[in-house]
Amino acid sequence: MSSFAETAALGYLKSQAIEFVNYNKRQMSRIYPKGTRADSSNYMPQIFWNAGCQMVALNFQTPDLPMQLNQGKFEYNGGCG
């Protein structure tokens, strides 16, 4: 398993998208917000989910669109996963 800051993961998606998707088929990956998000804002998790990232961490204290997407995906899956 590997942890990637959102900026590193975006870099992989821009420069090595196929390799990153193939990595996620074999390994677990966790994406976390970059350290400069002092305002607890969130990035759009969908791009990382689309690339096969299994754990996409968000700032739960900010009820914005990315959190709504996360909550909707969780509820659609029966409150699990």
C-alpha positions as a Markdown table, in Angstrom:
| # | Residue | x | y | z |
|---|---|---|---|---|
| 1 | Met | 0.0 | 0.0 | 0.0 |
| 2 | Ser | 1.2 | 3.5 | -0.8 |
| 3 | Ser | 0.0 | 7.0 | 0.4 |
| 4 | Phe | 0.1 | 9.9 | -2.1 |
| 5 | Ala | -0.5 | 13.5 | -1.5 |
| 6 | Glu | -3.2 | 14.8 | -3.9 |
| 7 | Thr | -0.5 | 16.8 | -5.8 |
| 8 | Ala | 1.7 | 13.7 | -6.3 |
| 9 | Ala | -1.3 | 11.6 | -7.4 |
| 10 | Leu | -2.4 | 14.3 | -9.9 |
| 11 | Gly | 1.2 | 14.4 | -11.3 |
| 12 | Tyr | 1.0 | 10.6 | -11.8 |
| 13 | Leu | -2.3 | 10.9 | -13.6 |
| 14 | Lys | -1.0 | 13.6 | -15.9 |
| 15 | Ser | 2.3 | 11.9 | -16.8 |
| 16 | Gln | 1.7 | 8.2 | -16.2 |
| 17 | Ala | -2.0 | 7.6 | -16.2 |
| 18 | Ile | -2.0 | 4.1 | -17.5 |
| 19 | Glu | 0.7 | 3.0 | -15.2 |
| 20 | Phe | -1.1 | 4.6 | -12.2 |
| 21 | Val | -4.3 | 2.8 | -13.1 |
| 22 | Asn | -2.4 | -0.5 | -13.5 |
| 23 | Tyr | -0.7 | 0.1 | -10.1 |
| 24 | Asn | -4.1 | 0.5 | -8.5 |
| 25 | Lys | -5.2 | -2.8 | -9.9 |
| 26 | Arg | -2.4 | -4.6 | -8.0 |
| 27 | Gln | -1.9 | -2.4 | -4.9 |
| 28 | Met | -3.9 | -0.3 | -2.5 |
| 29 | Ser | -3.4 | 3.4 | -2.7 |
| 30 | Arg | -4.5 | 6.2 | -0.4 |
| 31 | Ile | -4.8 | 9.8 | -1.5 |
| 32 | Tyr | -4.7 | 12.5 | 1.1 |
| 33 | Pro | -5.2 | 16.3 | 1.0 |
| 34 | Lys | -2.1 | 18.4 | 0.4 |
| 35 | Gly | -0.6 | 20.1 | 3.5 |
| 36 | Thr | -1.4 | 23.6 | 2.3 |
| 37 | Arg | -5.2 | 23.1 | 2.7 |
| 38 | Ala | -5.2 | 25.0 | 6.0 |
| 39 | Asp | -8.7 | 26.1 | 5.3 |
| 40 | Ser | -9.8 | 22.4 | 5.3 |
| 41 | Ser | -11.0 | 22.6 | 1.7 |
| 42 | Asn | -11.4 | 19.4 | -0.4 |
| 43 | Tyr | -10.3 | 18.3 | -3.8 |
| 44 | Met | -12.6 | 16.4 | -6.2 |
| 45 | Pro | -12.3 | 12.7 | -5.3 |
| 46 | Gln | -13.9 | 11.4 | -8.5 |
| 47 | Ile | -10.8 | 11.7 | -10.6 |
| 48 | Phe | -8.9 | 9.5 | -8.1 |
| 49 | Trp | -11.8 | 7.0 | -7.8 |
| 50 | Asn | -11.9 | 6.8 | -11.6 |
| 51 | Ala | -8.2 | 5.9 | -11.6 |
| 52 | Gly | -8.9 | 3.0 | -9.1 |
| 53 | Cys | -7.6 | 4.6 | -5.9 |
| 54 | Gln | -9.2 | 2.8 | -3.1 |
| 55 | Met | -8.9 | 5.2 | -0.2 |
| 56 | Val | -9.5 | 8.9 | -1.0 |
| 57 | Ala | -9.2 | 11.0 | 2.2 |
| 58 | Leu | -11.2 | 14.2 | 2.6 |
| 59 | Asn | -11.6 | 16.9 | 5.2 |
| 60 | Phe | -14.9 | 15.8 | 6.8 |
| 61 | Gln | -15.3 | 19.1 | 8.6 |
| 62 | Thr | -16.1 | 20.9 | 5.3 |
| 63 | Pro | -19.6 | 20.1 | 3.9 |
| 64 | Asp | -18.8 | 21.0 | 0.3 |
| 65 | Leu | -19.5 | 19.2 | -3.1 |
| 66 | Pro | -16.6 | 16.7 | -2.7 |
| 67 | Met | -18.0 | 15.6 | 0.6 |
| 68 | Gln | -21.5 | 15.4 | -0.8 |
| 69 | Leu | -20.1 | 13.1 | -3.6 |
| 70 | Asn | -18.4 | 11.0 | -1.0 |
| 71 | Gln | -21.5 | 10.7 | 1.1 |
| 72 | Gly | -23.7 | 9.9 | -1.9 |
| 73 | Lys | -21.3 | 7.1 | -3.0 |
| 74 | Phe | -21.2 | 5.7 | 0.5 |
| 75 | Glu | -25.0 | 5.7 | 0.8 |
| 76 | Tyr | -25.5 | 4.3 | -2.7 |
| 77 | Asn | -23.3 | 1.3 | -1.7 |
| 78 | Gly | -25.5 | 0.6 | 1.3 |
| 79 | Gly | -23.5 | 2.5 | 3.9 |
| 80 | Cys | -20.3 | 0.4 | 3.4 |
| 81 | Gly | -17.1 | 0.4 | 1.5 |
